[in-house]
């Protein structure tokens, strides 16, 4: 008999023991029995260890979807932990964010719009922190950017 563990060395998924047992001491793991000459097949669906923030960026006043806006996730200590650009329809998804909280910043790479943080904040300190939970998504983290004068 064996204790079978599933471990993702990239850190993208949570560790678990066979039969969906959490990362607890091995004594609580479900035992797997192997028979000589007979292959043992077992599957696992690992839980993501990271979270996702997604939304749409539009222009203030017109509602036009903004493409190529840089979207940055910044953790509580000020380190960038994720980044992407908006698609042609203004949507984005920041995947692979570490558990904790982040503040999201929107930067128009063409400088045609004023940068801002979620939720309509001009600076990091006043930005709304978003909680990141393993395996969860935070949708509708939208922004409206004001055209630069």
Short mmCIF file of N, CA, C and O in Angstrom, two decimals:
data_model
loop_
_atom_site.label_atom_id
_atom_site.label_comp_id
_atom_site.label_asym_id
_atom_site.label_seq_id
_atom_site.Cartn_x
_atom_site.Cartn_y
_atom_site.Cartn_z
N UNK A 1 0.85 -1.18 0.00
CA UNK A 1 0.00 0.00 0.00
C UNK A 1 0.89 1.24 0.00
O UNK A 1 2.02 1.21 0.48
N UNK A 2 0.32 2.33 -0.55
CA UNK A 2 1.07 3.56 -0.70
C UNK A 2 0.18 4.76 -0.37
O UNK A 2 -1.04 4.69 -0.47
N UNK A 3 0.84 5.87 -0.04
CA UNK A 3 0.18 7.17 0.08
C UNK A 3 0.58 7.93 -1.18
O UNK A 3 1.75 8.19 -1.42
N UNK A 4 -0.40 8.25 -2.03
CA UNK A 4 -0.14 8.89 -3.31
C UNK A 4 -0.40 10.39 -3.20
O UNK A 4 -1.49 10.82 -2.82
N UNK A 5 0.61 11.19 -3.56
CA UNK A 5 0.51 12.63 -3.48
C UNK A 5 0.57 13.24 -4.88
O UNK A 5 1.22 12.70 -5.77
N UNK A 6 -0.11 14.38 -5.05
CA UNK A 6 -0.07 15.14 -6.30
C UNK A 6 0.48 16.52 -5.97
O UNK A 6 -0.07 17.24 -5.14
N UNK A 7 1.57 16.88 -6.64
CA UNK A 7 2.28 18.12 -6.36
C UNK A 7 2.63 18.80 -7.68
O UNK A 7 3.20 18.17 -8.57
N UNK A 8 2.29 20.07 -7.81
CA UNK A 8 2.62 20.86 -8.99
C UNK A 8 3.83 21.72 -8.64
O UNK A 8 3.70 22.70 -7.91
N UNK A 9 5.03 21.39 -9.16
CA UNK A 9 6.22 22.15 -8.78
C UNK A 9 6.20 23.60 -9.25
O UNK A 9 6.94 24.42 -8.74
N UNK A 10 5.32 23.94 -10.19
CA UNK A 10 5.24 25.34 -10.64
C UNK A 10 4.50 26.22 -9.62
O UNK A 10 4.55 27.43 -9.70
N UNK A 11 3.78 25.60 -8.69
CA UNK A 11 3.02 26.35 -7.69
C UNK A 11 1.67 26.84 -8.19
O UNK A 11 0.96 27.56 -7.50
N UNK A 12 1.29 26.43 -9.39
CA UNK A 12 0.03 26.87 -9.98
C UNK A 12 -1.18 26.17 -9.36
O UNK A 12 -2.28 26.69 -9.40
N UNK A 13 -0.95 24.99 -8.79
CA UNK A 13 -2.03 24.21 -8.18
C UNK A 13 -1.66 23.81 -6.76
O UNK A 13 -0.48 23.68 -6.42
N UNK A 14 -2.68 23.61 -5.94
CA UNK A 14 -2.47 23.21 -4.56
C UNK A 14 -2.08 21.73 -4.48
O UNK A 14 -2.54 20.91 -5.28
N UNK A 15 -1.26 21.40 -3.50
CA UNK A 15 -0.88 20.02 -3.21
C UNK A 15 -2.11 19.28 -2.67
O UNK A 15 -2.93 19.84 -1.95
N UNK A 16 -2.22 18.01 -3.01
CA UNK A 16 -3.26 17.18 -2.39
C UNK A 16 -2.82 15.73 -2.39
O UNK A 16 -1.97 15.31 -3.16
N UNK A 17 -3.43 14.96 -1.48
CA UNK A 17 -3.24 13.52 -1.42
C UNK A 17 -4.30 12.86 -2.28
O UNK A 17 -5.32 13.48 -2.59
N UNK A 18 -4.09 11.59 -2.60
CA UNK A 18 -5.05 10.81 -3.39
C UNK A 18 -6.46 10.91 -2.80
O UNK A 18 -6.63 11.00 -1.58
N UNK A 19 -7.42 10.89 -3.70
CA UNK A 19 -8.84 10.93 -3.36
C UNK A 19 -9.27 12.28 -2.78
O UNK A 19 -10.09 12.34 -1.87
N UNK A 20 -8.64 13.36 -3.31
CA UNK A 20 -8.99 14.74 -2.94
C UNK A 20 -8.80 15.06 -1.46
O UNK A 20 -9.54 15.86 -0.89
N UNK A 21 -7.79 14.47 -0.85
CA UNK A 21 -7.50 14.76 0.56
C UNK A 21 -6.58 15.97 0.62
O UNK A 21 -5.61 16.07 -0.14
N UNK A 22 -6.85 16.92 1.53
CA UNK A 22 -6.07 18.16 1.59
C UNK A 22 -4.64 17.92 2.06
O UNK A 22 -4.29 16.83 2.54
N UNK A 23 -3.84 18.95 1.95
CA UNK A 23 -2.44 18.89 2.36
C UNK A 23 -2.34 18.86 3.87
O UNK A 23 -2.06 19.84 4.53
N UNK A 24 -2.59 17.71 4.43
CA UNK A 24 -2.51 17.50 5.87
C UNK A 24 -1.42 16.45 6.11
O UNK A 24 -0.84 15.94 5.16
N UNK A 25 -1.17 16.08 7.34
CA UNK A 25 -0.15 15.06 7.56
C UNK A 25 -0.47 13.78 6.78
O UNK A 25 -1.64 13.42 6.61
N UNK A 26 0.57 13.08 6.30
CA UNK A 26 0.35 11.87 5.49
C UNK A 26 -0.48 10.79 6.17
O UNK A 26 -1.11 10.00 5.50
N UNK A 27 -0.53 10.77 7.49
CA UNK A 27 -1.30 9.73 8.17
C UNK A 27 -2.78 9.81 7.85
O UNK A 27 -3.50 8.82 7.92
N UNK A 28 -3.26 11.01 7.46
CA UNK A 28 -4.69 11.16 7.14
C UNK A 28 -4.97 10.91 5.65
O UNK A 28 -6.12 10.95 5.23
N UNK A 29 -3.94 10.67 4.84
CA UNK A 29 -4.12 10.44 3.41
C UNK A 29 -4.74 9.07 3.16
O UNK A 29 -4.50 8.12 3.89
N UNK A 30 -5.54 8.99 2.08
CA UNK A 30 -6.16 7.73 1.69
C UNK A 30 -5.08 6.81 1.12
O UNK A 30 -4.27 7.22 0.30
N UNK A 31 -5.09 5.56 1.52
CA UNK A 31 -4.11 4.58 1.06
C UNK A 31 -4.52 4.03 -0.30
O UNK A 31 -5.70 3.80 -0.56
N UNK A 32 -3.53 3.79 -1.15
CA UNK A 32 -3.74 3.19 -2.46
C UNK A 32 -3.06 1.82 -2.43
O UNK A 32 -1.89 1.71 -2.02
N UNK A 33 -3.77 0.80 -2.85
CA UNK A 33 -3.21 -0.57 -2.87
C UNK A 33 -2.81 -0.94 -4.29
O UNK A 33 -3.57 -0.77 -5.23
N UNK A 34 -1.59 -1.44 -4.43
CA UNK A 34 -1.09 -1.87 -5.73
C UNK A 34 -0.94 -3.39 -5.73
O UNK A 34 -0.56 -3.98 -4.72
N UNK A 35 -1.26 -4.00 -6.86
CA UNK A 35 -1.13 -5.44 -7.03
C UNK A 35 -0.03 -5.71 -8.05
O UNK A 35 -0.01 -5.09 -9.12
N UNK A 36 0.86 -6.63 -7.75
CA UNK A 36 1.97 -6.94 -8.65
C UNK A 36 1.45 -7.33 -10.02
O UNK A 36 0.53 -8.14 -10.15
N UNK A 37 2.02 -6.72 -11.06
CA UNK A 37 1.67 -7.05 -12.44
C UNK A 37 0.41 -6.37 -12.95
O UNK A 37 0.03 -6.56 -14.10
N UNK A 38 -0.28 -5.61 -12.13
CA UNK A 38 -1.50 -4.92 -12.54
C UNK A 38 -1.30 -3.42 -12.40
O UNK A 38 -1.06 -2.93 -11.30
N UNK A 39 -1.39 -2.70 -13.53
CA UNK A 39 -1.23 -1.25 -13.42
C UNK A 39 -2.36 -0.62 -12.59
O UNK A 39 -3.51 -1.03 -12.70
N UNK A 40 -1.99 0.32 -11.79
CA UNK A 40 -2.97 1.06 -10.99
C UNK A 40 -3.13 2.43 -11.62
O UNK A 40 -2.15 3.14 -11.84
N UNK A 41 -4.35 2.81 -11.96
CA UNK A 41 -4.62 4.10 -12.58
C UNK A 41 -5.49 4.91 -11.63
O UNK A 41 -6.50 4.43 -11.14
N UNK A 42 -5.05 6.13 -11.37
CA UNK A 42 -5.84 7.04 -10.56
C UNK A 42 -5.70 8.44 -11.15
O UNK A 42 -4.67 8.78 -11.70
N UNK A 43 -6.74 9.21 -11.08
CA UNK A 43 -6.75 10.56 -11.63
C UNK A 43 -6.89 11.57 -10.51
O UNK A 43 -7.38 11.26 -9.42
N UNK A 44 -6.50 12.80 -10.80
CA UNK A 44 -6.65 13.88 -9.83
C UNK A 44 -7.02 15.16 -10.57
O UNK A 44 -6.55 15.40 -11.68
N UNK A 45 -7.89 15.94 -9.98
CA UNK A 45 -8.23 17.28 -10.48
C UNK A 45 -7.73 18.25 -9.43
O UNK A 45 -8.34 18.41 -8.37
N UNK A 46 -6.59 18.89 -9.70
CA UNK A 46 -5.97 19.77 -8.72
C UNK A 46 -6.63 21.14 -8.70
O UNK A 46 -7.04 21.67 -9.73
N UNK A 47 -6.71 21.71 -7.51
CA UNK A 47 -7.31 23.02 -7.31
C UNK A 47 -6.27 24.10 -7.61
O UNK A 47 -5.13 24.01 -7.13
N UNK A 48 -6.65 25.11 -8.39
CA UNK A 48 -5.69 26.19 -8.66
C UNK A 48 -5.25 26.88 -7.37
O UNK A 48 -6.04 27.05 -6.44
N UNK A 49 -3.99 27.29 -7.33
CA UNK A 49 -3.43 27.99 -6.17
C UNK A 49 -3.43 29.50 -6.38
O UNK A 49 -2.95 30.24 -5.54
N UNK A 50 -3.93 29.93 -7.51
CA UNK A 50 -3.92 31.34 -7.85
C UNK A 50 -5.33 31.80 -8.19
O UNK A 50 -6.24 30.99 -8.33
N UNK A 51 -5.51 33.09 -8.36
CA UNK A 51 -6.81 33.65 -8.71
C UNK A 51 -6.73 34.48 -9.98
O UNK A 51 -5.67 34.68 -10.55
N UNK A 52 -7.91 34.95 -10.40
CA UNK A 52 -8.04 35.70 -11.65
C UNK A 52 -8.84 36.97 -11.38
O UNK A 52 -9.83 36.95 -10.65
N UNK A 53 -8.42 38.07 -12.00
CA UNK A 53 -9.18 39.32 -12.01
C UNK A 53 -9.46 39.63 -13.47
O UNK A 53 -8.57 39.53 -14.31
N UNK A 54 -10.70 39.97 -13.79
CA UNK A 54 -11.04 40.28 -15.18
C UNK A 54 -12.04 41.42 -15.24
O UNK A 54 -12.71 41.74 -14.26
N UNK A 55 -12.12 42.03 -16.42
CA UNK A 55 -13.05 43.14 -16.61
C UNK A 55 -12.94 43.74 -17.99
O UNK A 55 -12.36 43.14 -18.90
N UNK A 56 -13.50 44.93 -18.13
CA UNK A 56 -13.50 45.65 -19.40
C UNK A 56 -13.08 47.09 -19.14
O UNK A 56 -13.50 47.69 -18.15
N UNK A 57 -12.29 47.64 -20.05
CA UNK A 57 -11.86 49.03 -19.95
C UNK A 57 -12.51 49.82 -21.08
O UNK A 57 -12.41 49.43 -22.25
N UNK A 58 -13.20 50.89 -20.71
CA UNK A 58 -13.89 51.74 -21.68
C UNK A 58 -13.48 53.19 -21.48
O UNK A 58 -12.84 53.55 -20.49
N UNK A 59 -13.91 54.02 -22.43
CA UNK A 59 -13.62 55.45 -22.35
C UNK A 59 -14.76 56.17 -21.64
O UNK A 59 -15.94 55.92 -21.91
N UNK A 60 -14.41 57.07 -20.73
CA UNK A 60 -15.40 57.87 -20.02
C UNK A 60 -16.17 58.72 -21.03
O UNK A 60 -15.61 59.33 -21.92
N UNK A 61 -17.48 58.75 -20.87
CA UNK A 61 -18.34 59.58 -21.72
C UNK A 61 -18.85 58.85 -22.95
O UNK A 61 -20.04 58.86 -23.22
N UNK A 62 -17.96 58.20 -23.70
CA UNK A 62 -18.40 57.54 -24.94
C UNK A 62 -18.72 56.07 -24.75
O UNK A 62 -19.48 55.50 -25.52
N UNK A 63 -18.11 55.43 -23.75
CA UNK A 63 -18.31 54.01 -23.54
C UNK A 63 -17.56 53.14 -24.54
O UNK A 63 -17.73 51.93 -24.57
N UNK A 64 -16.70 53.76 -25.35
CA UNK A 64 -15.92 53.02 -26.35
C UNK A 64 -14.97 52.05 -25.65
O UNK A 64 -14.27 52.43 -24.70
N UNK A 65 -14.94 50.80 -26.12
CA UNK A 65 -14.02 49.81 -25.57
C UNK A 65 -12.59 50.19 -25.95
O UNK A 65 -12.33 50.56 -27.10
N UNK A 66 -11.69 50.11 -25.00
CA UNK A 66 -10.30 50.53 -25.23
C UNK A 66 -9.38 49.32 -25.35
O UNK A 66 -9.24 48.54 -24.39
N UNK A 67 -8.74 49.20 -26.50
CA UNK A 67 -7.76 48.14 -26.74
C UNK A 67 -6.37 48.61 -26.33
O UNK A 67 -6.11 49.81 -26.25
N UNK A 68 -5.50 47.65 -26.07
CA UNK A 68 -4.09 47.91 -25.76
C UNK A 68 -3.85 48.78 -24.53
O UNK A 68 -2.89 49.54 -24.48
N UNK A 69 -4.73 48.68 -23.56
CA UNK A 69 -4.50 49.33 -22.27
C UNK A 69 -3.75 48.32 -21.41
O UNK A 69 -4.16 47.16 -21.31
N UNK A 70 -2.65 48.73 -20.82
CA UNK A 70 -1.87 47.86 -19.95
C UNK A 70 -2.57 47.78 -18.60
O UNK A 70 -2.88 48.80 -17.99
N UNK A 71 -2.84 46.56 -18.14
CA UNK A 71 -3.50 46.32 -16.86
C UNK A 71 -2.50 45.60 -15.97
O UNK A 71 -1.98 44.55 -16.33
N UNK A 72 -2.23 46.20 -14.81
CA UNK A 72 -1.17 45.72 -13.93
C UNK A 72 -1.76 45.39 -12.56
O UNK A 72 -2.51 46.19 -11.99
N UNK A 73 -1.40 44.22 -12.00
CA UNK A 73 -1.78 43.85 -10.64
C UNK A 73 -0.57 44.09 -9.74
O UNK A 73 0.54 43.63 -10.02
N UNK A 74 -0.79 44.82 -8.64
CA UNK A 74 0.28 45.20 -7.72
C UNK A 74 -0.10 44.72 -6.33
O UNK A 74 -1.22 45.00 -5.86
N UNK A 75 0.80 44.00 -5.65
CA UNK A 75 0.47 43.49 -4.33
C UNK A 75 0.62 44.58 -3.27
O UNK A 75 1.03 45.71 -3.58
N UNK A 76 0.33 44.25 -2.03
CA UNK A 76 0.32 45.23 -0.94
C UNK A 76 1.68 45.89 -0.70
O UNK A 76 1.75 47.02 -0.24
N UNK A 77 2.76 45.17 -1.04
CA UNK A 77 4.09 45.77 -0.84
C UNK A 77 4.57 46.56 -2.04
O UNK A 77 5.68 47.08 -2.05
N UNK A 78 3.73 46.68 -3.08
CA UNK A 78 4.07 47.47 -4.25
C UNK A 78 4.73 46.71 -5.39
O UNK A 78 5.13 47.32 -6.38
N UNK A 79 4.85 45.40 -5.27
CA UNK A 79 5.47 44.60 -6.34
C UNK A 79 4.43 44.24 -7.40
O UNK A 79 3.29 43.88 -7.07
N UNK A 80 4.84 44.32 -8.65
CA UNK A 80 3.96 43.90 -9.75
C UNK A 80 3.90 42.38 -9.75
O UNK A 80 4.94 41.71 -9.79
N UNK A 81 2.67 41.82 -9.68
CA UNK A 81 2.50 40.36 -9.63
C UNK A 81 1.76 39.82 -10.85
O UNK A 81 1.52 38.62 -10.95
N UNK A 82 1.40 40.70 -11.78
CA UNK A 82 0.74 40.27 -13.01
C UNK A 82 0.50 41.44 -13.93
O UNK A 82 0.43 42.59 -13.49
N UNK A 83 0.40 41.14 -15.20
CA UNK A 83 0.14 42.19 -16.17
C UNK A 83 -0.36 41.61 -17.48
O UNK A 83 -0.06 40.46 -17.82
N UNK A 84 -1.16 42.39 -18.18
CA UNK A 84 -1.68 42.00 -19.48
C UNK A 84 -2.13 43.27 -20.20
O UNK A 84 -2.07 44.36 -19.63
N UNK A 85 -2.57 43.12 -21.44
CA UNK A 85 -3.17 44.25 -22.15
C UNK A 85 -4.59 43.88 -22.54
O UNK A 85 -4.91 42.70 -22.69
N UNK A 86 -5.41 44.89 -22.70
CA UNK A 86 -6.80 44.65 -23.09
C UNK A 86 -6.87 44.23 -24.55
O UNK A 86 -6.06 44.64 -25.38
N UNK A 87 -7.86 43.40 -24.85
CA UNK A 87 -8.11 42.93 -26.21
C UNK A 87 -8.80 44.04 -27.01
O UNK A 87 -9.12 45.10 -26.48
N UNK A 88 -9.06 43.78 -28.27
CA UNK A 88 -9.71 44.76 -29.15
C UNK A 88 -11.06 45.21 -28.60
O UNK A 88 -11.47 46.35 -28.82
N UNK A 89 -11.75 44.34 -27.86
CA UNK A 89 -13.06 44.70 -27.30
C UNK A 89 -12.95 45.27 -25.88
O UNK A 89 -13.96 45.41 -25.19
N UNK A 90 -11.73 45.58 -25.44
CA UNK A 90 -11.53 46.21 -24.14
C UNK A 90 -11.48 45.26 -22.96
O UNK A 90 -11.27 45.69 -21.83
N UNK A 91 -11.64 43.97 -23.19
CA UNK A 91 -11.64 43.01 -22.08
C UNK A 91 -10.22 42.57 -21.73
O UNK A 91 -9.31 42.64 -22.54
N UNK A 92 -10.08 42.12 -20.48
CA UNK A 92 -8.80 41.59 -20.02
C UNK A 92 -9.05 40.52 -18.97
O UNK A 92 -10.12 40.45 -18.36
N UNK A 93 -8.05 39.68 -18.75
CA UNK A 93 -8.05 38.70 -17.66
C UNK A 93 -6.63 38.59 -17.14
O UNK A 93 -5.71 38.25 -17.89
N UNK A 94 -6.46 38.90 -15.87
CA UNK A 94 -5.18 38.76 -15.19
C UNK A 94 -5.22 37.44 -14.44
O UNK A 94 -5.80 37.35 -13.36
N UNK A 95 -4.64 36.40 -15.01
CA UNK A 95 -4.64 35.07 -14.40
C UNK A 95 -3.33 34.82 -13.67
O UNK A 95 -2.35 35.52 -13.88
N UNK A 96 -3.33 33.82 -12.80
CA UNK A 96 -2.12 33.43 -12.09
C UNK A 96 -1.72 34.36 -10.97
O UNK A 96 -0.56 34.39 -10.57
N UNK A 97 -2.68 35.12 -10.43
CA UNK A 97 -2.36 36.07 -9.35
C UNK A 97 -2.22 35.33 -8.02
O UNK A 97 -3.03 34.47 -7.69
N UNK A 98 -1.20 35.68 -7.24
CA UNK A 98 -1.01 35.01 -5.96
C UNK A 98 -2.10 35.37 -4.95
O UNK A 98 -2.69 36.44 -5.01
N UNK A 99 -2.33 34.45 -4.03
CA UNK A 99 -3.31 34.67 -2.96
C UNK A 99 -2.89 35.87 -2.13
O UNK A 99 -1.71 36.07 -1.85
N UNK A 100 -3.85 36.68 -1.76
CA UNK A 100 -3.60 37.90 -0.97
C UNK A 100 -4.51 38.99 -1.47
O UNK A 100 -5.69 38.75 -1.72
N UNK A 101 -3.97 40.17 -1.67
CA UNK A 101 -4.76 41.24 -2.26
C UNK A 101 -3.89 41.99 -3.27
O UNK A 101 -2.67 42.02 -3.14
N UNK A 102 -4.57 42.55 -4.25
CA UNK A 102 -3.88 43.35 -5.27
C UNK A 102 -4.66 44.62 -5.52
O UNK A 102 -5.86 44.71 -5.25
N UNK A 103 -3.95 45.59 -6.05
CA UNK A 103 -4.57 46.80 -6.58
C UNK A 103 -4.30 46.76 -8.08
O UNK A 103 -3.22 46.39 -8.51
N UNK A 104 -5.29 47.13 -8.87
CA UNK A 104 -5.17 47.05 -10.32
C UNK A 104 -5.00 48.45 -10.90
O UNK A 104 -5.76 49.36 -10.57
N UNK A 105 -3.99 48.59 -11.76
CA UNK A 105 -3.71 49.87 -12.40
C UNK A 105 -3.93 49.72 -13.91
O UNK A 105 -3.58 48.71 -14.51
N UNK A 106 -4.48 50.76 -14.51
CA UNK A 106 -4.76 50.80 -15.95
C UNK A 106 -3.92 51.91 -16.57
O UNK A 106 -4.01 53.06 -16.14
N UNK A 107 -3.11 51.55 -17.57
CA UNK A 107 -2.21 52.51 -18.21
C UNK A 107 -2.45 52.44 -19.72
O UNK A 107 -2.23 51.39 -20.33
N UNK A 108 -2.87 53.57 -20.31
CA UNK A 108 -3.05 53.63 -21.76
C UNK A 108 -1.66 53.78 -22.39
O UNK A 108 -0.99 54.79 -22.21
N UNK A 109 -1.24 52.75 -23.11
CA UNK A 109 0.10 52.75 -23.70
C UNK A 109 0.28 53.84 -24.75
O UNK A 109 1.39 54.25 -25.05
N UNK A 110 -0.83 54.34 -25.30
CA UNK A 110 -0.76 55.42 -26.28
C UNK A 110 -0.87 56.80 -25.67
O UNK A 110 -0.84 57.80 -26.37
N UNK A 111 -1.01 56.87 -24.35
CA UNK A 111 -1.11 58.13 -23.60
C UNK A 111 -2.32 58.98 -23.99
O UNK A 111 -2.34 60.18 -23.74
N UNK A 112 -3.33 58.38 -24.60
CA UNK A 112 -4.53 59.13 -24.99
C UNK A 112 -5.54 59.24 -23.84
O UNK A 112 -6.51 59.99 -23.94
N UNK A 113 -5.29 58.50 -22.75
CA UNK A 113 -6.20 58.51 -21.60
C UNK A 113 -5.38 58.61 -20.32
O UNK A 113 -4.25 58.13 -20.25
N UNK A 114 -5.98 59.18 -19.30
CA UNK A 114 -5.35 59.32 -18.00
C UNK A 114 -5.30 57.96 -17.30
O UNK A 114 -6.30 57.24 -17.27
N UNK A 115 -4.14 57.61 -16.74
CA UNK A 115 -3.99 56.37 -15.98
C UNK A 115 -4.84 56.44 -14.72
O UNK A 115 -5.09 57.52 -14.19
N UNK A 116 -5.25 55.27 -14.24
CA UNK A 116 -5.96 55.21 -12.97
C UNK A 116 -5.85 53.82 -12.37
O UNK A 116 -5.45 52.87 -13.02
N UNK A 117 -6.24 53.75 -11.09
CA UNK A 117 -6.33 52.49 -10.37
C UNK A 117 -7.80 52.14 -10.20
O UNK A 117 -8.66 53.02 -10.20
N UNK A 118 -8.08 50.86 -9.99
CA UNK A 118 -9.43 50.44 -9.68
C UNK A 118 -9.72 50.88 -8.25
O UNK A 118 -8.90 50.70 -7.36
N UNK A 119 -10.74 51.48 -7.99
CA UNK A 119 -11.96 51.88 -8.60
C UNK A 119 -11.96 53.41 -8.71
O UNK A 119 -12.30 54.08 -7.75
N UNK A 120 -11.54 53.94 -9.85
CA UNK A 120 -11.46 55.38 -10.14
C UNK A 120 -10.55 56.15 -9.19
O UNK A 120 -10.87 57.24 -8.75
N UNK A 121 -9.40 55.58 -8.90
CA UNK A 121 -8.45 56.22 -8.00
C UNK A 121 -7.22 56.68 -8.78
O UNK A 121 -6.77 56.01 -9.69
N UNK A 122 -6.69 57.83 -8.38
CA UNK A 122 -5.51 58.37 -9.06
C UNK A 122 -4.21 57.79 -8.53
O UNK A 122 -3.18 57.88 -9.18
N UNK A 123 -4.23 57.20 -7.32
CA UNK A 123 -2.98 56.68 -6.77
C UNK A 123 -3.16 55.35 -6.06
O UNK A 123 -4.26 54.94 -5.73
N UNK A 124 -2.04 54.70 -5.80
CA UNK A 124 -2.00 53.37 -5.19
C UNK A 124 -2.64 53.37 -3.80
O UNK A 124 -3.42 52.48 -3.48
N UNK A 125 -2.32 54.36 -2.99
CA UNK A 125 -2.81 54.39 -1.61
C UNK A 125 -4.34 54.44 -1.52
O UNK A 125 -4.93 53.84 -0.63
N UNK A 126 -4.97 55.13 -2.45
CA UNK A 126 -6.43 55.27 -2.41
C UNK A 126 -7.14 54.20 -3.23
O UNK A 126 -8.37 54.12 -3.20
N UNK A 127 -6.40 53.35 -3.93
CA UNK A 127 -7.01 52.32 -4.77
C UNK A 127 -7.71 51.27 -3.93
O UNK A 127 -7.33 51.01 -2.78
N UNK A 128 -8.74 50.66 -4.50
CA UNK A 128 -9.49 49.61 -3.82
C UNK A 128 -8.73 48.29 -3.92
O UNK A 128 -8.50 47.80 -5.02
N UNK A 129 -8.33 47.69 -2.77
CA UNK A 129 -7.66 46.39 -2.84
C UNK A 129 -8.68 45.30 -3.17
O UNK A 129 -9.80 45.31 -2.68
N UNK A 130 -8.27 44.37 -4.02
CA UNK A 130 -9.12 43.25 -4.40
C UNK A 130 -8.57 41.98 -3.77
O UNK A 130 -7.39 41.65 -3.97
N UNK A 131 -9.39 41.23 -3.03
CA UNK A 131 -8.90 39.99 -2.44
C UNK A 131 -8.74 38.91 -3.51
O UNK A 131 -9.60 38.75 -4.37
N UNK A 132 -7.62 38.19 -3.46
CA UNK A 132 -7.37 37.09 -4.39
C UNK A 132 -7.39 35.80 -3.58
O UNK A 132 -6.62 35.63 -2.64
N UNK A 133 -8.29 34.91 -3.96
CA UNK A 133 -8.45 33.62 -3.30
C UNK A 133 -8.12 32.52 -4.29
O UNK A 133 -8.48 32.61 -5.46
N UNK A 134 -7.45 31.49 -3.82
CA UNK A 134 -7.07 30.37 -4.69
C UNK A 134 -8.29 29.77 -5.36
O UNK A 134 -9.30 29.48 -4.72
N UNK A 135 -8.20 29.63 -6.68
CA UNK A 135 -9.25 28.99 -7.45
C UNK A 135 -10.46 29.86 -7.73
O UNK A 135 -11.44 29.39 -8.28
N UNK A 136 -10.40 31.14 -7.36
CA UNK A 136 -11.57 31.99 -7.57
C UNK A 136 -11.29 33.08 -8.59
O UNK A 136 -10.14 33.40 -8.87
N UNK A 137 -12.35 33.64 -9.10
CA UNK A 137 -12.25 34.74 -10.07
C UNK A 137 -12.94 35.97 -9.50
O UNK A 137 -13.93 35.86 -8.78
N UNK A 138 -12.40 37.13 -9.83
CA UNK A 138 -13.01 38.40 -9.48
C UNK A 138 -13.35 39.09 -10.80
O UNK A 138 -12.54 39.81 -11.36
N UNK A 139 -14.57 38.82 -11.30
CA UNK A 139 -14.97 39.42 -12.58
C UNK A 139 -15.47 40.85 -12.40
O UNK A 139 -15.60 41.34 -11.27
N UNK A 140 -15.76 41.50 -13.50
CA UNK A 140 -16.34 42.85 -13.51
C UNK A 140 -15.48 43.89 -12.80
O UNK A 140 -16.00 44.81 -12.18
N UNK A 141 -14.18 43.72 -12.88
CA UNK A 141 -13.26 44.72 -12.35
C UNK A 141 -13.00 45.68 -13.51
O UNK A 141 -11.98 45.62 -14.18
N UNK A 142 -13.98 46.52 -13.75
CA UNK A 142 -14.01 47.40 -14.92
C UNK A 142 -13.41 48.77 -14.62
O UNK A 142 -13.35 49.19 -13.47
N UNK A 143 -13.01 49.44 -15.68
CA UNK A 143 -12.49 50.80 -15.55
C UNK A 143 -12.98 51.66 -16.71
O UNK A 143 -13.21 51.16 -17.80
N UNK A 144 -13.15 52.94 -16.43
CA UNK A 144 -13.44 53.92 -17.47
C UNK A 144 -12.34 54.97 -17.41
O UNK A 144 -12.15 55.62 -16.38
N UNK A 145 -11.60 55.09 -18.51
CA UNK A 145 -10.48 56.03 -18.55
C UNK A 145 -10.90 57.33 -19.24
O UNK A 145 -11.58 57.31 -20.26
N UNK A 146 -10.45 58.44 -18.66
CA UNK A 146 -10.77 59.76 -19.18
C UNK A 146 -9.76 60.16 -20.24
O UNK A 146 -8.55 60.03 -20.02
N UNK A 147 -10.23 60.66 -21.40
CA UNK A 147 -9.29 61.12 -22.43
C UNK A 147 -8.41 62.24 -21.87
O UNK A 147 -8.87 63.09 -21.09
N UNK A 148 -7.13 62.24 -22.26
CA UNK A 148 -6.23 63.32 -21.81
C UNK A 148 -6.57 64.59 -22.59
O UNK A 148 -6.96 64.52 -23.75
N UNK A 149 -6.44 65.72 -21.92
CA UNK A 149 -6.80 66.99 -22.59
C UNK A 149 -5.82 67.33 -23.69
O UNK A 149 -4.73 66.95 -23.77
#
